[in-house]
mmCIF file of C-alpha atoms in Angstrom:
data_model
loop_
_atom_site.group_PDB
_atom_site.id
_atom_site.type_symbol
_atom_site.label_atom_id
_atom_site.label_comp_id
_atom_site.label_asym_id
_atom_site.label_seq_id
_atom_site.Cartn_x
_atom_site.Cartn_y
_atom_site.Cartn_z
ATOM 1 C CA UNK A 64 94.726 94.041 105.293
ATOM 2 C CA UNK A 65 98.502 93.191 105.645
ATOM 3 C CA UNK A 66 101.596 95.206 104.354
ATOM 4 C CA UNK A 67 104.679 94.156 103.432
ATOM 5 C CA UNK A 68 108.010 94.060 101.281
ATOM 6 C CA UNK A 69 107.045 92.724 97.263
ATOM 7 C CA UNK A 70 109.220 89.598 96.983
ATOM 8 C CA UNK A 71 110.197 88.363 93.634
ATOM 9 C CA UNK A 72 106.447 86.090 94.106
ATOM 10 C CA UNK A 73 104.374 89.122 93.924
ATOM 11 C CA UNK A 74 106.302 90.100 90.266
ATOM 12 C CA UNK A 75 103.476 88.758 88.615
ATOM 13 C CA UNK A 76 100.414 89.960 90.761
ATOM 14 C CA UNK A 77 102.001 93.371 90.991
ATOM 15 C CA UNK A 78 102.307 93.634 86.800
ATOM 16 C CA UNK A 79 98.847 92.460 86.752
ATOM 17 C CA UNK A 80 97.289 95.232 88.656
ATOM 18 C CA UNK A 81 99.492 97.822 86.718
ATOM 19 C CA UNK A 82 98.561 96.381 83.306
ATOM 20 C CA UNK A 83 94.470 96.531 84.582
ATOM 21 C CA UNK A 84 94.234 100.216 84.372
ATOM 22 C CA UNK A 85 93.609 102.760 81.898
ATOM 23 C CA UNK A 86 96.657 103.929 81.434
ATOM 24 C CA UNK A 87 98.883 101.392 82.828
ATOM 25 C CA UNK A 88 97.712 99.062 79.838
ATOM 26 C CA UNK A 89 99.666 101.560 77.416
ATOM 27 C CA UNK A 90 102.708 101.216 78.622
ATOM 28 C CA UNK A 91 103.396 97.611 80.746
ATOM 29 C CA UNK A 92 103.476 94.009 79.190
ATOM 30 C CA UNK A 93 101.606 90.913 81.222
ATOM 31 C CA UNK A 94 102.679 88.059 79.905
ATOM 32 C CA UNK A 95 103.894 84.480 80.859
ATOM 33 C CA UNK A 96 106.911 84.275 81.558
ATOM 34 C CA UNK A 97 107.120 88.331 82.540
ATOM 35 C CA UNK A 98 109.526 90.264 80.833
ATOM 36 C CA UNK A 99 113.105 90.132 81.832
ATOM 37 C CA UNK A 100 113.161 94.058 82.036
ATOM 38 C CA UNK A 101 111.035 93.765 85.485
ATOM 39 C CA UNK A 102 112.808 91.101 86.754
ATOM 40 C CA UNK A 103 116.031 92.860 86.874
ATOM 41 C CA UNK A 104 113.739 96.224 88.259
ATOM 42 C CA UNK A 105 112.490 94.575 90.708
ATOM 43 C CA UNK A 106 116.102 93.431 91.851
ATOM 44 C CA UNK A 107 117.679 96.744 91.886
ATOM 45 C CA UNK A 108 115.039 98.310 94.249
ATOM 46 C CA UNK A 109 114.830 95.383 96.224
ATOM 47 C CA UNK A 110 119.043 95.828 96.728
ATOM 48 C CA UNK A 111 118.263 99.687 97.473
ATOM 49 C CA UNK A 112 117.670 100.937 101.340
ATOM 50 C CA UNK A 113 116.285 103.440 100.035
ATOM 51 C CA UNK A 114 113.336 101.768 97.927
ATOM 52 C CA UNK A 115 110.360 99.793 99.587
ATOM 53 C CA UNK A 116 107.897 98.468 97.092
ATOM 54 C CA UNK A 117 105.182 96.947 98.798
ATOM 55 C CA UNK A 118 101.932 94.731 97.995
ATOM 56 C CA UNK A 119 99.320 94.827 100.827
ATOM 57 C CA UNK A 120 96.920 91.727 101.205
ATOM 58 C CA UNK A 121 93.934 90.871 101.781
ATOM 59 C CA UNK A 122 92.601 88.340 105.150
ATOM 60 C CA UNK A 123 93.125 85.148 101.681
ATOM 61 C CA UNK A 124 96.520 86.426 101.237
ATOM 62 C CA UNK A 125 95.655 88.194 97.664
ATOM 63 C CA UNK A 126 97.776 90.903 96.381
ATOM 64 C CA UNK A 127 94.862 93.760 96.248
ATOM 65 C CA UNK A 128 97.167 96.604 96.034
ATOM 66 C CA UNK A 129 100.861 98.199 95.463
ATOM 67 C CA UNK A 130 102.529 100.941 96.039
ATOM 68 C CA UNK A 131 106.282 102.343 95.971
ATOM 69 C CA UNK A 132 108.221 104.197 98.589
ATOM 70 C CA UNK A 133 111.143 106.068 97.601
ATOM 71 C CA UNK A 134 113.513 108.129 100.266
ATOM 72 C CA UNK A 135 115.233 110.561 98.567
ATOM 73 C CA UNK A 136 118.184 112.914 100.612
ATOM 74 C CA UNK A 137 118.512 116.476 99.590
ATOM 75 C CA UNK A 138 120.310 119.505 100.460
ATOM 76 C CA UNK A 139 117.436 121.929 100.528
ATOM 77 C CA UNK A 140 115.424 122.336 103.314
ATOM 78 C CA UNK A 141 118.478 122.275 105.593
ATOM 79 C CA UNK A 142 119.501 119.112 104.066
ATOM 80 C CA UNK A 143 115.984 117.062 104.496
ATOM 81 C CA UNK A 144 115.083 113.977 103.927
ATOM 82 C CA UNK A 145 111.785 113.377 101.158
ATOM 83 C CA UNK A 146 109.693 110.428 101.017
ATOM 84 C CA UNK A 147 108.042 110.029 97.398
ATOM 85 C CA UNK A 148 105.266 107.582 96.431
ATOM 86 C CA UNK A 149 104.732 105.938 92.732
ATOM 87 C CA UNK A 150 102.804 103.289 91.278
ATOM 88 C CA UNK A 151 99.991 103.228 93.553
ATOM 89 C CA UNK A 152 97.615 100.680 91.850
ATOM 90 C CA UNK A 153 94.382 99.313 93.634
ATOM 91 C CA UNK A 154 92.851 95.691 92.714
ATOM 92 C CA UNK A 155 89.589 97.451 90.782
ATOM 93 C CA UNK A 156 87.173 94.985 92.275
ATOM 94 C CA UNK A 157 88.951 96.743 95.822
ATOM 95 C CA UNK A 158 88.393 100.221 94.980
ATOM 96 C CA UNK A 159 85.854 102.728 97.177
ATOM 97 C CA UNK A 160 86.455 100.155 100.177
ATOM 98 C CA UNK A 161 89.297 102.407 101.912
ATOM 99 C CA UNK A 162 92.714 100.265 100.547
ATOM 100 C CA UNK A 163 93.739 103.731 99.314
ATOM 101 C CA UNK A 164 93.312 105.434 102.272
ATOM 102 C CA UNK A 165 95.069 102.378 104.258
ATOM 103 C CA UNK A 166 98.110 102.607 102.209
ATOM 104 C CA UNK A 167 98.749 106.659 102.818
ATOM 105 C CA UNK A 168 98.019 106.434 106.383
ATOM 106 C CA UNK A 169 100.544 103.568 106.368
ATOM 107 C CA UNK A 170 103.031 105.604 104.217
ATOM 108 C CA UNK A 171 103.180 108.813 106.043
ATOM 109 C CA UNK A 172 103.916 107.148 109.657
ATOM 110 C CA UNK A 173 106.703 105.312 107.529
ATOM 111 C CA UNK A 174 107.984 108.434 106.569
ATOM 112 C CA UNK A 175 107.932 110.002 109.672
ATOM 113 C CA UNK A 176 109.592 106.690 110.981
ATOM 114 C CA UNK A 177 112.622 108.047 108.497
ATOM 115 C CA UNK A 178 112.279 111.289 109.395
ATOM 116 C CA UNK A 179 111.278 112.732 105.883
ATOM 117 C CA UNK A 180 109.888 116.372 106.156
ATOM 118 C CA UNK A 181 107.828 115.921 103.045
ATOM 119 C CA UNK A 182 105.853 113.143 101.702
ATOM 120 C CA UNK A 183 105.454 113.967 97.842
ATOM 121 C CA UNK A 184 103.946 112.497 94.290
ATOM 122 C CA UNK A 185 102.877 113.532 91.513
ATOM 123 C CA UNK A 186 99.443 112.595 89.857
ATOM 124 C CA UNK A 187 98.739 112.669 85.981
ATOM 125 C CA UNK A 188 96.040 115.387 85.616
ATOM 126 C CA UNK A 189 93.791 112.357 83.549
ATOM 127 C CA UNK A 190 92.951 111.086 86.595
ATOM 128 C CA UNK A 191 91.346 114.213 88.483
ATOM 129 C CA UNK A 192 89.450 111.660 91.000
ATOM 130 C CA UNK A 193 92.617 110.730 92.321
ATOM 131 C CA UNK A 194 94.184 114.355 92.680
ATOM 132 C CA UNK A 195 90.829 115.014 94.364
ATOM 133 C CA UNK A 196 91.684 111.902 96.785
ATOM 134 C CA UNK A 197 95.059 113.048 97.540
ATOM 135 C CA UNK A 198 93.877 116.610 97.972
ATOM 136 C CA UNK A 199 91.622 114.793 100.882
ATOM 137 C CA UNK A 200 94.169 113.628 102.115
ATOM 138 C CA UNK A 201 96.022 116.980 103.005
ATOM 139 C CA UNK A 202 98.473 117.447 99.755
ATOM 140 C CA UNK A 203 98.727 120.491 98.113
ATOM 141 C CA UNK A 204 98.964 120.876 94.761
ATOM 142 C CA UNK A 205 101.512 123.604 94.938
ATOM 143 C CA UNK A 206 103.727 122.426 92.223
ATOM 144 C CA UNK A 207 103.646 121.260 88.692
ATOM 145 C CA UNK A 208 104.916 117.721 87.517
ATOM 146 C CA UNK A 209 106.685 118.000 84.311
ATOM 147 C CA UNK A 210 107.936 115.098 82.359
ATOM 148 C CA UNK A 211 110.402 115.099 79.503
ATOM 149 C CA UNK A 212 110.289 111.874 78.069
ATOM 150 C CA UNK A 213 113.648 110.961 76.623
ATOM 151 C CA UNK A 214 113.852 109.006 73.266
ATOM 152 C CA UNK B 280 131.266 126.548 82.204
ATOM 153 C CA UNK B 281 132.612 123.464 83.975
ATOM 154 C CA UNK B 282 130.762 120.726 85.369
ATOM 155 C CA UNK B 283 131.583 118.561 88.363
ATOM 156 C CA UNK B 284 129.827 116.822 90.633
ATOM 157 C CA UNK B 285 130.047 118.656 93.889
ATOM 158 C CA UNK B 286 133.030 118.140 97.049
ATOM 159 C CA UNK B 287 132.495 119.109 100.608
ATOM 160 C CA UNK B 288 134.341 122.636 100.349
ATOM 161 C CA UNK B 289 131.238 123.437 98.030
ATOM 162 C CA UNK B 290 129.286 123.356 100.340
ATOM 163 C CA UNK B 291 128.845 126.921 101.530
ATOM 164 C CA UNK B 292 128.494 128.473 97.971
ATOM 165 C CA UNK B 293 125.478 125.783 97.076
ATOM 166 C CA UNK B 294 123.699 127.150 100.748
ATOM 167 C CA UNK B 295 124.465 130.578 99.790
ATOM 168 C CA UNK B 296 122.827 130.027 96.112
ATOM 169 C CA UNK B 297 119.732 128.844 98.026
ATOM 170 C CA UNK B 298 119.315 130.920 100.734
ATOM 171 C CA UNK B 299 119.876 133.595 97.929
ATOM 172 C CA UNK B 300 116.027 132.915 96.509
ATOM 173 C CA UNK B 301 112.658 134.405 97.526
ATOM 174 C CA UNK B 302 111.427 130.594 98.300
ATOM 175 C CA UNK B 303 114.788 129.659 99.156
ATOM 176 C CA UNK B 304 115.938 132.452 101.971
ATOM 177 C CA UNK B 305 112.410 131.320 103.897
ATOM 178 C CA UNK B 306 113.815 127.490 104.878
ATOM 179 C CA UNK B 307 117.633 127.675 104.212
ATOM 180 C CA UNK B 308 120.414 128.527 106.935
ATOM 181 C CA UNK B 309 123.435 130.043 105.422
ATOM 182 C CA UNK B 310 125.890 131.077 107.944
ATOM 183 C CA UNK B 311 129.364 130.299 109.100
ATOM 184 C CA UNK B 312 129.472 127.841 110.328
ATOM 185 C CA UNK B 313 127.109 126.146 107.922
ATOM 186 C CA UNK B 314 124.586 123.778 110.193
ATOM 187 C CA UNK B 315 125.921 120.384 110.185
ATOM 188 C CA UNK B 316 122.178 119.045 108.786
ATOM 189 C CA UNK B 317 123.846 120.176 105.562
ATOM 190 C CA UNK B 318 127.180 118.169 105.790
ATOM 191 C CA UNK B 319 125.172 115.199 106.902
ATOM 192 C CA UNK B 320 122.983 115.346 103.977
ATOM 193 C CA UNK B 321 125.709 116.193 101.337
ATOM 194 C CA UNK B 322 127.526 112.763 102.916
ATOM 195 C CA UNK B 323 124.777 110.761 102.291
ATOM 196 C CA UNK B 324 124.217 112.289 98.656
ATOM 197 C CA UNK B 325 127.773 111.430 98.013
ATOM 198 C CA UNK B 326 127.748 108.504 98.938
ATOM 199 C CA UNK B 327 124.880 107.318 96.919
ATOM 200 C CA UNK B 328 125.415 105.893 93.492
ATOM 201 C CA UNK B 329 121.995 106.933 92.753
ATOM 202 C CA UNK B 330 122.740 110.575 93.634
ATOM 203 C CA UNK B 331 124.373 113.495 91.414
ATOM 204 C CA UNK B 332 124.722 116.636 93.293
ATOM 205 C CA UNK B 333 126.343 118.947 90.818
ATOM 206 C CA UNK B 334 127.799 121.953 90.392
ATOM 207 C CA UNK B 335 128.223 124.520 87.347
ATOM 208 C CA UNK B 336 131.956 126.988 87.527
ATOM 209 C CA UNK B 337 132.323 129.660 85.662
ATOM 210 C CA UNK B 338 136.134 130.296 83.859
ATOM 211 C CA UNK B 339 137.705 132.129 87.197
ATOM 212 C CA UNK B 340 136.501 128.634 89.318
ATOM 213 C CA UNK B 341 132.923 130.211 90.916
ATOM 214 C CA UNK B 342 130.170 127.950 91.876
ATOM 215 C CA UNK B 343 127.466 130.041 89.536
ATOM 216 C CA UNK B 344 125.086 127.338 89.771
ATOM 217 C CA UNK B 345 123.917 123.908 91.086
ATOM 218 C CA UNK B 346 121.676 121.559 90.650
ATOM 219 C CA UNK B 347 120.738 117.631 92.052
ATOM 220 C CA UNK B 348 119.847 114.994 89.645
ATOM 221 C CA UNK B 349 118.235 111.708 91.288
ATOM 222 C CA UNK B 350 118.303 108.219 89.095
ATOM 223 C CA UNK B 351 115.091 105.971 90.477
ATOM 224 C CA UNK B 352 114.192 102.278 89.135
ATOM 225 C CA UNK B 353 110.526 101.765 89.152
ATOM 226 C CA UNK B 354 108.884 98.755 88.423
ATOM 227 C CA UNK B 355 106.750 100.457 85.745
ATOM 228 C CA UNK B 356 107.180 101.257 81.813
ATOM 229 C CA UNK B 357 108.309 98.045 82.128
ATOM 230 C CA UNK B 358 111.058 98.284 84.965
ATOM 231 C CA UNK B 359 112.132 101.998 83.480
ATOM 232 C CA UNK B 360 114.600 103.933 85.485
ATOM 233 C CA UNK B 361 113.738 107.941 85.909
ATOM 234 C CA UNK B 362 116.001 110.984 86.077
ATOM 235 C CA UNK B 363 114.709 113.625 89.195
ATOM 236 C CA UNK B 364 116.170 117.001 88.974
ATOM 237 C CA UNK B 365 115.383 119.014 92.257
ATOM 238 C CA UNK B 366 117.581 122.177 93.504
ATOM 239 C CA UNK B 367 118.483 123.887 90.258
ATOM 240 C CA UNK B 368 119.384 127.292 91.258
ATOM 241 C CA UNK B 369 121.359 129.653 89.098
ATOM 242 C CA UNK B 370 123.355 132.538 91.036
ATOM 243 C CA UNK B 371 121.177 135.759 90.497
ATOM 244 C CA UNK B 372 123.712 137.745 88.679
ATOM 245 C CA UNK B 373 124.103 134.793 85.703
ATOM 246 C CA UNK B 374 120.257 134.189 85.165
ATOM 247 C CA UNK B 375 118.923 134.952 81.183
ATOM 248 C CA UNK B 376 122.761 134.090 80.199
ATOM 249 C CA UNK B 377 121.555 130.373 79.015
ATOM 250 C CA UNK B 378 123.390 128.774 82.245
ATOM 251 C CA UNK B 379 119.704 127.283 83.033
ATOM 252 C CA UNK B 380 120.026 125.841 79.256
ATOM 253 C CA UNK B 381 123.238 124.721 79.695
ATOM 254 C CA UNK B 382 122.280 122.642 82.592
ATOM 255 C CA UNK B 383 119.338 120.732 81.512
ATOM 256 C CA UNK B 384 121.517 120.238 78.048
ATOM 257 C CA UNK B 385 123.772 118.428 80.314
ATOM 258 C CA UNK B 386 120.944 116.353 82.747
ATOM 259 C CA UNK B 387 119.811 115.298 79.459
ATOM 260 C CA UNK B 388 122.314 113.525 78.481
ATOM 261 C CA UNK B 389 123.591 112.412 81.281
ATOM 262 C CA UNK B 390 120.102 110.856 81.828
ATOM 263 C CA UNK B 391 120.326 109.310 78.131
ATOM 264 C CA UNK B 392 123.545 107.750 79.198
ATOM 265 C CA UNK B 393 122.136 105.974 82.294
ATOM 266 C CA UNK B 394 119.003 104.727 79.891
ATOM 267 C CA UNK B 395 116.598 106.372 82.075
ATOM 268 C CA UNK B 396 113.510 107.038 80.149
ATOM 269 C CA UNK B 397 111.776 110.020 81.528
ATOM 270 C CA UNK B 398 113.676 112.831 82.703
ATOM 271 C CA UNK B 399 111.347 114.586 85.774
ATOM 272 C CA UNK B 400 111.069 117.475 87.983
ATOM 273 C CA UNK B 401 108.102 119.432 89.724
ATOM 274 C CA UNK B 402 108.033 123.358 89.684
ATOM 275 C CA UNK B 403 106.730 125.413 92.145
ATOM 276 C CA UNK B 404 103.401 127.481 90.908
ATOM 277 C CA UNK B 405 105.038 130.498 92.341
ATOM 278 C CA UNK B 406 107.683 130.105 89.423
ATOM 279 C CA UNK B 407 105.732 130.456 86.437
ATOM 280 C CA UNK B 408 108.874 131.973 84.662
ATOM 281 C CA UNK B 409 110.647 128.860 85.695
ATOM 282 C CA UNK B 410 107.435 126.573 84.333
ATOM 283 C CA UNK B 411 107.505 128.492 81.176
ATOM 284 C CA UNK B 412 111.391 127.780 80.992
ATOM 285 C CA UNK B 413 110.725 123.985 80.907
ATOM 286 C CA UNK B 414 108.033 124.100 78.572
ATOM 287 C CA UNK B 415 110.533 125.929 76.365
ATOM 288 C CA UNK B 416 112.622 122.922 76.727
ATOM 289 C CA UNK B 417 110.554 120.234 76.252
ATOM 290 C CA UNK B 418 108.938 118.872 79.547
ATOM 291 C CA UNK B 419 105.190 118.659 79.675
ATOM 292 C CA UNK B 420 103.202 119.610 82.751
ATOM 293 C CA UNK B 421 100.913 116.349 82.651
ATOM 294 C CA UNK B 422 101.174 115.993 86.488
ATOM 295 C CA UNK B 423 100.068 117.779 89.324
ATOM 296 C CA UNK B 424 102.807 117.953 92.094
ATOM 297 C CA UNK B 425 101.763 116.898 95.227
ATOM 298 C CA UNK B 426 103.210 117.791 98.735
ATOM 299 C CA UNK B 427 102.409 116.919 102.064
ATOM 300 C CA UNK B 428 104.199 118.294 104.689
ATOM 301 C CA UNK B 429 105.085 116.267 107.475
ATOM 302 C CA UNK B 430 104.625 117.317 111.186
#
């Protein structure tokens, strides 16, 4: 299994695992040629220091999963630094084999590598298996995640 | 009520409306002079384009309240962009005057005017007042928010 930095290559591969999920297919559009709207996403984050959306790959170089890291500076906590994930999205023929596991262990020593104090997401309560996962893996579910989605 | 985004001789009234909290006076430092962790961070807010550290006056020039909005491109919703509001704190003395109101009035539409799509924030369980609050205003608490403190 191999992380690394999406390049503009993995647009396609990256939209096709989001758009393969129950509620991904909703709300994203795989198509040939892929919308313009993600090709111009993809080029702000990729501009951004701050952004790292990655695709990790399996030993025949196949996109099986992404994920995006986010560092965000606040004042609070004594001005700390936060790392948030989104967008995590495992391959389904890949899932139960550990990729999930792979990619938090591999995002919390990059957050530490930035110094963030806090590694945070938030998970929609439809998919209780993965709030169970992420409870597994040490987060609390202290807070609530509100969305207000603007028209 | 005036807002503007916050300057550097803010600084110790925005500490001082933290450490002023029953959450807040548990991980903030407010004391003269303030700990350079939170000039450090405000420099790095400022200088992000991304960033949107705010504060509210009242009509004699006071710092009543301030709050941190956060714009973040994401690949999903078809390459959407999100608003993040963290850090809203309203000085004690001003809360149930509708200064809370006023502010989310305002991160709304500042969010409409930089197209993001979802406006976002998590709420700590310990503020069910607060939770309540956004409810009243629109948000829906679909997520869980998840923390992981970092060693």
């Amino acid at each position: 299994m191999t992380f690394r930095k999406a390049n503009k290559n993995d647009l396609a591969s990256i939209i096709e695992l989001f758009a393969d999920d129950a509620l991904g297919k909703t709300r994203e559009q795989f198509k040939t040629p892929l919308p313009e709207s993600y090709i111009k996403a993809f080029e702000i984050i990729n501009a951004d220091k701050n952004q790292e959306l990655m695709v990790v790959e399996n030993n025949v170089s196949e996109v099986i999963a992404t994920f995006q890291l986010t560092f965000i500076q606040y004042m609070n906590y004594c001005g700390g630094l936060r790392a948030q994930v989104e967008s995590v999205q495992v391959r389904k023929d890949q899932r139960g084999l550990g990729v999930g596991k792979k990619i938090f262990e591999w995002a919390i020593s990059r957050s530490k590598e930035k110094k963030a104090h806090i590694l945070q997401l938030t998970s929609d309560k439809k998919r209780p298996k993965a709030i169970e996962f992420y409870k597994k893996l040490g987060f609390i579910d202290s807070h609530e995640g509100m969305k207000l989605h603007l028209k």
